[in-house]
PDB file of C-alpha atoms (C1' of nucleotides) in Angstrom:
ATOM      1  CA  UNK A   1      10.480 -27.539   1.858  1.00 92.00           C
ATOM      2  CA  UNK A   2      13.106 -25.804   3.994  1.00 98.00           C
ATOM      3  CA  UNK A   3      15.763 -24.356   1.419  1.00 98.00           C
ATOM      4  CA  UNK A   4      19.197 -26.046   2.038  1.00 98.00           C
ATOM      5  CA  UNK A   5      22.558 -24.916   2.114  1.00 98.00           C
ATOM      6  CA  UNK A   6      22.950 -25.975  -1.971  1.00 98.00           C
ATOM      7  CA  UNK A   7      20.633 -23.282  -2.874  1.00 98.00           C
ATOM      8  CA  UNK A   8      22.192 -20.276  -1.034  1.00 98.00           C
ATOM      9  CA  UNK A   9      25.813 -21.603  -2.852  1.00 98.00           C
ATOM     10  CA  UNK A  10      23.966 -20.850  -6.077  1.00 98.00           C
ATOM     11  CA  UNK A  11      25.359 -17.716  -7.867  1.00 98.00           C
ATOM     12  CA  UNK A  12      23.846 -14.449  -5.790  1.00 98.00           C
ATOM     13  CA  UNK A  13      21.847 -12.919  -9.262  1.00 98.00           C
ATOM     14  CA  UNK A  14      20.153 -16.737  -9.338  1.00 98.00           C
ATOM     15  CA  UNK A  15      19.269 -16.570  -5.106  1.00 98.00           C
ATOM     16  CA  UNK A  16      17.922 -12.952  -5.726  1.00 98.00           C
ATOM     17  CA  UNK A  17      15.623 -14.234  -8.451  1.00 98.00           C
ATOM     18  CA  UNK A  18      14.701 -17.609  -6.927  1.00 98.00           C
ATOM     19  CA  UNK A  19      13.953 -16.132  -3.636  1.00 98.00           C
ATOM     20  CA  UNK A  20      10.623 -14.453  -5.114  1.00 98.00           C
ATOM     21  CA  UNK A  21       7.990 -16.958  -4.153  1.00 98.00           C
ATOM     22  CA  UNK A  22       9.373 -18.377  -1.445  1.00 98.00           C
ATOM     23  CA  UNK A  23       8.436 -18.250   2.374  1.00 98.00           C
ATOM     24  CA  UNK A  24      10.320 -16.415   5.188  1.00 98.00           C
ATOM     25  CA  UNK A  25       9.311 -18.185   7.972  1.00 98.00           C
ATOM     26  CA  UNK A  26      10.196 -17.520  11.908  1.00 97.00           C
ATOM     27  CA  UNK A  27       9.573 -19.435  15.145  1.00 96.00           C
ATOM     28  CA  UNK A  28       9.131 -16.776  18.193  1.00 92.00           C
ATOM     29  CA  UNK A  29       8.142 -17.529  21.137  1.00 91.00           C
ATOM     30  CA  UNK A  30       5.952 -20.384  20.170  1.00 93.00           C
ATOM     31  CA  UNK A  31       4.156 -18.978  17.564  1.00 93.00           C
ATOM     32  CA  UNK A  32       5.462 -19.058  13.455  1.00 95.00           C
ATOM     33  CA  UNK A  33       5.232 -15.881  11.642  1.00 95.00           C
ATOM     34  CA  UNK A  34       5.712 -16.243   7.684  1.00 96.00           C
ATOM     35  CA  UNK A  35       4.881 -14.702   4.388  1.00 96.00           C
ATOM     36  CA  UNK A  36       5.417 -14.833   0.708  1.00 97.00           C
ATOM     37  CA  UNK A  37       8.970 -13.147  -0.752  1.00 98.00           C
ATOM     38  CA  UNK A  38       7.887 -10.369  -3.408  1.00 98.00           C
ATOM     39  CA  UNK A  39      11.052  -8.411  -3.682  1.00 98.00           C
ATOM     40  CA  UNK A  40      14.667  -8.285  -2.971  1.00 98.00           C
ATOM     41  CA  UNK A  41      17.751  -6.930  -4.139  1.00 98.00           C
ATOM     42  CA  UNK A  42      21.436  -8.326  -5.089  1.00 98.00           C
ATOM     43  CA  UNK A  43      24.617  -6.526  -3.209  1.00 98.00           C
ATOM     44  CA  UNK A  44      27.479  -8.163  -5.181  1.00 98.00           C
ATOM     45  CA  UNK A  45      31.205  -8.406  -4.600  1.00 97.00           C
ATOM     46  CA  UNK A  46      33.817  -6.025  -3.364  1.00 97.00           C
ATOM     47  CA  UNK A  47      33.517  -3.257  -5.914  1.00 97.00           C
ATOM     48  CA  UNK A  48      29.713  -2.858  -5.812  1.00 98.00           C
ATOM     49  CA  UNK A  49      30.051   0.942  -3.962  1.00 97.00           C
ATOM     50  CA  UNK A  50      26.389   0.312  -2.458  1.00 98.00           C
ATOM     51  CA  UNK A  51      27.627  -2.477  -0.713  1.00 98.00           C
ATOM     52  CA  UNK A  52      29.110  -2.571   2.494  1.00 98.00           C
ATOM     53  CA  UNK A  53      31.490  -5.516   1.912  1.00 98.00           C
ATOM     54  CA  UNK A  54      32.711  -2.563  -0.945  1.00 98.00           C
ATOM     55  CA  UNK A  55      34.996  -0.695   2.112  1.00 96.00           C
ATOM     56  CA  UNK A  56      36.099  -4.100   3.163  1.00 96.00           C
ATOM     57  CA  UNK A  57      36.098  -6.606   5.810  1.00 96.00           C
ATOM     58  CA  UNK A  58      35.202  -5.475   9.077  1.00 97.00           C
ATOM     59  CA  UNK A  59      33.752  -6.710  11.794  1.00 97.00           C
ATOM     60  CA  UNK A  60      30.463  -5.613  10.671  1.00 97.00           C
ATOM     61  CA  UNK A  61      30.795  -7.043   7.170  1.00 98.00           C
ATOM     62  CA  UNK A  62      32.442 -10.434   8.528  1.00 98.00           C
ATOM     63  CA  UNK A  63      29.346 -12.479   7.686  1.00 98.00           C
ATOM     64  CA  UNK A  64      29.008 -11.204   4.178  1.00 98.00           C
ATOM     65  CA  UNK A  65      32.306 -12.677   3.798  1.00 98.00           C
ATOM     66  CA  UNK A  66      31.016 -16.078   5.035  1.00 98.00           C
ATOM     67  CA  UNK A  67      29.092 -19.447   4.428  1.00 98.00           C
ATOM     68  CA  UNK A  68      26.171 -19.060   2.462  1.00 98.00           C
ATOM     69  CA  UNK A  69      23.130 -19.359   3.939  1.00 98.00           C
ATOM     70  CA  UNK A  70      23.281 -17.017   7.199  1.00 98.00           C
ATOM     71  CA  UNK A  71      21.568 -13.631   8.315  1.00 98.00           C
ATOM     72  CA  UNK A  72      23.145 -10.217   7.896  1.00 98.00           C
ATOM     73  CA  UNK A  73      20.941  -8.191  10.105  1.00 98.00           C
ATOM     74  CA  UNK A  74      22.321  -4.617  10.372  1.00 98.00           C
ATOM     75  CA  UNK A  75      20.540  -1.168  11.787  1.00 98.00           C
ATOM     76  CA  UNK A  76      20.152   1.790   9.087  1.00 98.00           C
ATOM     77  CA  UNK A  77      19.299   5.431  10.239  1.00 97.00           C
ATOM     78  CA  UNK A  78      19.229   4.987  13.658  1.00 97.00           C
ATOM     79  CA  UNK A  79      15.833   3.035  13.957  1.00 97.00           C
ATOM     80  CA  UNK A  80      15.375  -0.052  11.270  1.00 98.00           C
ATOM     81  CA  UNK A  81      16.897  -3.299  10.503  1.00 98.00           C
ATOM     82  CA  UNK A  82      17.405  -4.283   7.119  1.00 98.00           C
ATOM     83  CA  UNK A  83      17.541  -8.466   6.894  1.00 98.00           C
ATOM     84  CA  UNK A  84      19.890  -9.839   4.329  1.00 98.00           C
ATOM     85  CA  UNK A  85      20.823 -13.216   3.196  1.00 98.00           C
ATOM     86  CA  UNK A  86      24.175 -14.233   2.458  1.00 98.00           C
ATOM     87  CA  UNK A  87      25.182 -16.325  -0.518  1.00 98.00           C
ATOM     88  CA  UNK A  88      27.821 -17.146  -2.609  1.00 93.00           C
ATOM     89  CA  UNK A  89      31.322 -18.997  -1.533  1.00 95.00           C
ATOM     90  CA  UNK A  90      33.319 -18.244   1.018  1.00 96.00           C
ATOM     91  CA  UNK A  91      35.443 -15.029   1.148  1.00 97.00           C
ATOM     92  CA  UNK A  92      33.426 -13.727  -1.885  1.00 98.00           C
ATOM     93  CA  UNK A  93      31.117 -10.733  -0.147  1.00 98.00           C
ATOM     94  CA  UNK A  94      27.484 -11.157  -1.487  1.00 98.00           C
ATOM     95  CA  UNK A  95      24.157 -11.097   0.272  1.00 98.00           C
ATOM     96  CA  UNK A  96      20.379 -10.465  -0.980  1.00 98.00           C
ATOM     97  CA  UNK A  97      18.745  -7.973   0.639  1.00 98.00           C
ATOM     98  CA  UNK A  98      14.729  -8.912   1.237  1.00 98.00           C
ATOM     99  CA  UNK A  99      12.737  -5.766   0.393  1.00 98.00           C
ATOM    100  CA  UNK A 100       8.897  -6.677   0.525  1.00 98.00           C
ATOM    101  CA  UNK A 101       7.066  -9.702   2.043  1.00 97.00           C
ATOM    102  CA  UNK A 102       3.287 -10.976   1.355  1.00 95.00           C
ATOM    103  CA  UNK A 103       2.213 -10.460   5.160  1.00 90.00           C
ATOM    104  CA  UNK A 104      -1.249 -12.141   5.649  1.00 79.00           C
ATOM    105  CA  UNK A 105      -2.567  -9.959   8.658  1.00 66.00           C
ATOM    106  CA  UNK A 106      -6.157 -10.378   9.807  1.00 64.00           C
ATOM    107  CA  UNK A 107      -7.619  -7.781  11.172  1.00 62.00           C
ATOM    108  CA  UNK A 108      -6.555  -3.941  10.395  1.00 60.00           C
ATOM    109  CA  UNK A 109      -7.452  -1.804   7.614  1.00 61.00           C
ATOM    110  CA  UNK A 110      -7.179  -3.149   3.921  1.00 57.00           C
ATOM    111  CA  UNK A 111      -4.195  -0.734   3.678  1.00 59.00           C
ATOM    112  CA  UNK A 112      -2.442  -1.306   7.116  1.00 61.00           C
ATOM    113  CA  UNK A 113      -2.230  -5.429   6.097  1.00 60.00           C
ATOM    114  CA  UNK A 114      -1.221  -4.692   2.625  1.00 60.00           C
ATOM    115  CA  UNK A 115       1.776  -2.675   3.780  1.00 78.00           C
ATOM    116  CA  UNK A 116       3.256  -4.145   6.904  1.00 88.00           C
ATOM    117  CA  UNK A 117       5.993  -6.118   5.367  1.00 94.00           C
ATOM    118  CA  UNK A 118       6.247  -3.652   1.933  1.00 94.00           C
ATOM    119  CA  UNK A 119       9.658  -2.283   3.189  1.00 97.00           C
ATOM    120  CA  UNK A 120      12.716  -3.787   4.506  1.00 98.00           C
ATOM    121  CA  UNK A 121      12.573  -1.245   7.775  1.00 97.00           C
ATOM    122  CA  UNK A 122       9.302  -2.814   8.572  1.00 96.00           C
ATOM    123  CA  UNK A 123       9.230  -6.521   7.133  1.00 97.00           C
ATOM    124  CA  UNK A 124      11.834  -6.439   9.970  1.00 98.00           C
ATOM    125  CA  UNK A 125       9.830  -5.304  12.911  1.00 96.00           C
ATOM    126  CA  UNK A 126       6.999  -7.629  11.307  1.00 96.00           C
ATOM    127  CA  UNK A 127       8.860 -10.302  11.595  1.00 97.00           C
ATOM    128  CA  UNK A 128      10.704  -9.252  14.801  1.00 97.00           C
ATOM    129  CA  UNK A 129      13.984  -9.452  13.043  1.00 98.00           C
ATOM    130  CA  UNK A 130      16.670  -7.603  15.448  1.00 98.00           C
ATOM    131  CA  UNK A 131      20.380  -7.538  15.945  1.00 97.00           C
ATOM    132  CA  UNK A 132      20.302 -10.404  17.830  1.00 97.00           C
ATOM    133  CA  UNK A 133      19.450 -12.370  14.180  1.00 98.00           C
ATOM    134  CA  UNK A 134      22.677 -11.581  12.833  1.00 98.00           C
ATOM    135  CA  UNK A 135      25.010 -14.501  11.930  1.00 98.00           C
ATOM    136  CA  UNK A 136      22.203 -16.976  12.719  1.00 98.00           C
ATOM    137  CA  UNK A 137      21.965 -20.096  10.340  1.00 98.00           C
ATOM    138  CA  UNK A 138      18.824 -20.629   7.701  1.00 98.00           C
ATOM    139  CA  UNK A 139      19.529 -23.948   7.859  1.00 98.00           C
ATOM    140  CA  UNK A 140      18.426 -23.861  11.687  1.00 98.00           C
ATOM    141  CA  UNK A 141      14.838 -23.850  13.270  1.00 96.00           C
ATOM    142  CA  UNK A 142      14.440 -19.793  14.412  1.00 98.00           C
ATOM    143  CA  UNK A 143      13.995 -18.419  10.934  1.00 98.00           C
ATOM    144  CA  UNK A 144      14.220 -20.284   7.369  1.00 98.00           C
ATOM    145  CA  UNK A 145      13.194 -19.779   3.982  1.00 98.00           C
ATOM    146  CA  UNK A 146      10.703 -22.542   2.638  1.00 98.00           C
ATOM    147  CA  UNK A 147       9.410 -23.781  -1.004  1.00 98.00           C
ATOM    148  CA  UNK A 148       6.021 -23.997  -0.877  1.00 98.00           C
ATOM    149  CA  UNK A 149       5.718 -24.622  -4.461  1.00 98.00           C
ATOM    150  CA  UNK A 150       4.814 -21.838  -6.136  1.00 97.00           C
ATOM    151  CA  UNK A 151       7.159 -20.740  -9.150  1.00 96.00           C
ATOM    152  CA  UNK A 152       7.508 -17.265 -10.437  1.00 98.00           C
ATOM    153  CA  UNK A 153       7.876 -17.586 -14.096  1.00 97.00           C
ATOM    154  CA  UNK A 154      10.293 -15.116 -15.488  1.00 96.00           C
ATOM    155  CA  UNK A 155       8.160 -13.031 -17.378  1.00 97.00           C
ATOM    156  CA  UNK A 156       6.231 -11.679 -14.189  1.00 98.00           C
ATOM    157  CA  UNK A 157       9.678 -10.903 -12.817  1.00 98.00           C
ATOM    158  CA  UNK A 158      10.555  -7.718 -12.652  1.00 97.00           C
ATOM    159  CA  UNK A 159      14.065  -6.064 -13.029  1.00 97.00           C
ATOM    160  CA  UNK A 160      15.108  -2.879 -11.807  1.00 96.00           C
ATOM    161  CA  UNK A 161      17.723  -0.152 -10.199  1.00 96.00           C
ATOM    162  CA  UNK A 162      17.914  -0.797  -6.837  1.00 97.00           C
ATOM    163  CA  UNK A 163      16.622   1.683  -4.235  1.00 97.00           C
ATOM    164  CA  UNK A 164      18.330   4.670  -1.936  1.00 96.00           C
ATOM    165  CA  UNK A 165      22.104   4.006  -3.634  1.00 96.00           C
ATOM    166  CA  UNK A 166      22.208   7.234  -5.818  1.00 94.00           C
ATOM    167  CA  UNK A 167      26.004   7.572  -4.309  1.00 95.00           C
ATOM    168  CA  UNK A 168      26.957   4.289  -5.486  1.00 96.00           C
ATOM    169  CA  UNK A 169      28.770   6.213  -8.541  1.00 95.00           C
ATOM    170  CA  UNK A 170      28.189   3.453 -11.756  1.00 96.00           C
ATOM    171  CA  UNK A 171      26.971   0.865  -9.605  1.00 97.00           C
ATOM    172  CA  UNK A 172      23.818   2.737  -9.190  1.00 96.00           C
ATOM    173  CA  UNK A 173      22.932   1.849 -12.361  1.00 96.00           C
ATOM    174  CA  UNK A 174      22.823  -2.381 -11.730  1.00 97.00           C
ATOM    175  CA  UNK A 175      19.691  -3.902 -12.442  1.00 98.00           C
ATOM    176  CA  UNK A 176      19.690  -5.802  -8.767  1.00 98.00           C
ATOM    177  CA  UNK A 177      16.754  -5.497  -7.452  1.00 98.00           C
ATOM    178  CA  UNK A 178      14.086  -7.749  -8.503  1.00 98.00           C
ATOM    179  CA  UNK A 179      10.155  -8.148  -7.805  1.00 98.00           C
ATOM    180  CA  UNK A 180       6.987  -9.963  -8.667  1.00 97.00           C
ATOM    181  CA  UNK A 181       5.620  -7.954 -11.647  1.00 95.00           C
ATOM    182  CA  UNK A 182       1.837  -7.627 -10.429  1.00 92.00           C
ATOM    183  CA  UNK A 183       2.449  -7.726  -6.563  1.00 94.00           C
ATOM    184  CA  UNK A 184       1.193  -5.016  -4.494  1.00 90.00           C
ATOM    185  CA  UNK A 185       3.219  -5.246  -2.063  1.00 92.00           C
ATOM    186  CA  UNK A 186       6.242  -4.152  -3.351  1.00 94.00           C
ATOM    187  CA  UNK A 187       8.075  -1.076  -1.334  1.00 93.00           C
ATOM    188  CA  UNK A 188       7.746   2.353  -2.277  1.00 77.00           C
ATOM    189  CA  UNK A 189       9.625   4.300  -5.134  1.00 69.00           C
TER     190      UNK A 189
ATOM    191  C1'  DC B   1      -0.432  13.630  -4.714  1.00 56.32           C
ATOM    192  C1'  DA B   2       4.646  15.143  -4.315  1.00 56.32           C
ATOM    193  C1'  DA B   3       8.324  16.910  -1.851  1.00 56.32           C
ATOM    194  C1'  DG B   4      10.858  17.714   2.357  1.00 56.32           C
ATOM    195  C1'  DA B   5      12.179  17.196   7.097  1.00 56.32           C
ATOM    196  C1'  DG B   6      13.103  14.704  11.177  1.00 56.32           C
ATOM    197  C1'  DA B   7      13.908  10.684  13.994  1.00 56.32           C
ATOM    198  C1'  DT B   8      18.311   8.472  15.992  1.00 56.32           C
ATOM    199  C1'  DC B   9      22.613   5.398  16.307  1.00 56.32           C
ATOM    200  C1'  DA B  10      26.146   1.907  14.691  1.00 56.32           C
ATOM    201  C1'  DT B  11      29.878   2.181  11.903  1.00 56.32           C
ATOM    202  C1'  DC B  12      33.717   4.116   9.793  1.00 56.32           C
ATOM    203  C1'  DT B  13      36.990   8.475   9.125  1.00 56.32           C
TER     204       DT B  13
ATOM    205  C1'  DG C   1      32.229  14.090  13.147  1.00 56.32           C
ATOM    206  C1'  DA C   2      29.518  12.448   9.040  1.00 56.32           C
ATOM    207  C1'  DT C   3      26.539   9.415   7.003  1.00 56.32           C
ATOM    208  C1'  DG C   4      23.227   6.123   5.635  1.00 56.32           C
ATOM    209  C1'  DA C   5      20.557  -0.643   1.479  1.00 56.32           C
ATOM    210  C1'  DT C   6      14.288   3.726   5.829  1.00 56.32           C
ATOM    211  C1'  DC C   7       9.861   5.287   7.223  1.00 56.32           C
ATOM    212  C1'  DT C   8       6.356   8.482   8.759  1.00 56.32           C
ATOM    213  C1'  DC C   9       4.563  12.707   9.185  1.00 56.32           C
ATOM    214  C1'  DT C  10       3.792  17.488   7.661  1.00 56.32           C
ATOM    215  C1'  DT C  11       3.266  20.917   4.232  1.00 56.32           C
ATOM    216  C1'  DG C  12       1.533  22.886   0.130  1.00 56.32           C
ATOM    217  C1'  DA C  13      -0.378  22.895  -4.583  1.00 56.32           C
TER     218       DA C  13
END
DNA sequence: CAAGAGATCATCT
DNA sequence: GATGATCTCTTGA
């Protein structure tokens, strides 16, 4: 069920890919939040200009740089947290950022529990993802990815360019972001 | 509906 | 001192 260390040491364009499907889960306080992964995006290597392993390692980018299989949580524009995963060996900079998550909300409007996790800003404050996330372990018991079974077939994944990196020069152009074709939760744009 | 502005701060120059 | 791996609200056609 809970996804092991072996499978975030798979190659970062094969964890993007496989992640659709799966379930973010997070113990808080008691009480387990999860939902389904529908989208997420690839940052890959040092040269990759969107990333922000690309101006090297910092003390901010440190856990890119490390074990597979950890949170990056950072804040973007003052007021969100984006939640990625790292992959990939050791020393090599590569994480997945997860874009849109199934939320099953009762209650609410039809539109207000279709779009609380269709975002990485707000997947975050779903799932009460903060800075104090970053660095922890998957592996551990406050927030893990399981495999509930279901498997996206690869003809109802989608590829495309990735979102808000228009300065990333060529590497705008990457086909790293992936989701699940006929979801309706995926994020804007 | 589409386009634009504003919110607000950690990180890097 | 500038700038975002975003989101929500307002404006206007």
């Amino acid at each position: 069920m809970k996804l092991n260390r072996d499978f975030y040491n798979q190659p970062i364009l094969q964890v993007a890919q496989q992640l659709l499907g799966k379930f973010l889960v997070r113990k808080c306080r008691g009480r387990k939040i999860a939902g389904k992964i529908v989208e997420t995006e690839a940052y890959v290597g040092l040269k990759d200009k969107a990333s922000h392993a690309s101006r090297g390692r910092t003390k901010r980018t440190e856990i890119m740089f490390g074990q597979a299989g950890h949170a990056y949580v950072y804040m973007i524009y003052g007021m969100y947290y984006c939640l990625n995963i790292v992959t990939g060996r050791e020393d090599y900079p590569a994480a997945v950022l997860i874009r849109a998550i199934e939320t099953p909300l009762e209650g609410g409007t039809r539109e207000s529990r279709l779009q609380a996790g269709s975002g990485p800003g707000k997947l975050c404050q779903y799932f009460r993802i903060d800075k104090k996330i970053n660095g922890l372990d998957l592996t551990g018991n406050v927030l893990w990815i399981e495999d509930r079974g279901i498997k996206i077939p690869k003809s109802r994944i989608t590829r495309a360019k990735r979102v808000g990196v228009d300065y990333a020069g060529e590497y705008k152009n990457r086909l790293w972001r992936f989701y699940i074709k006929d979801s309706r939760f995926i994020s804007k744009t």
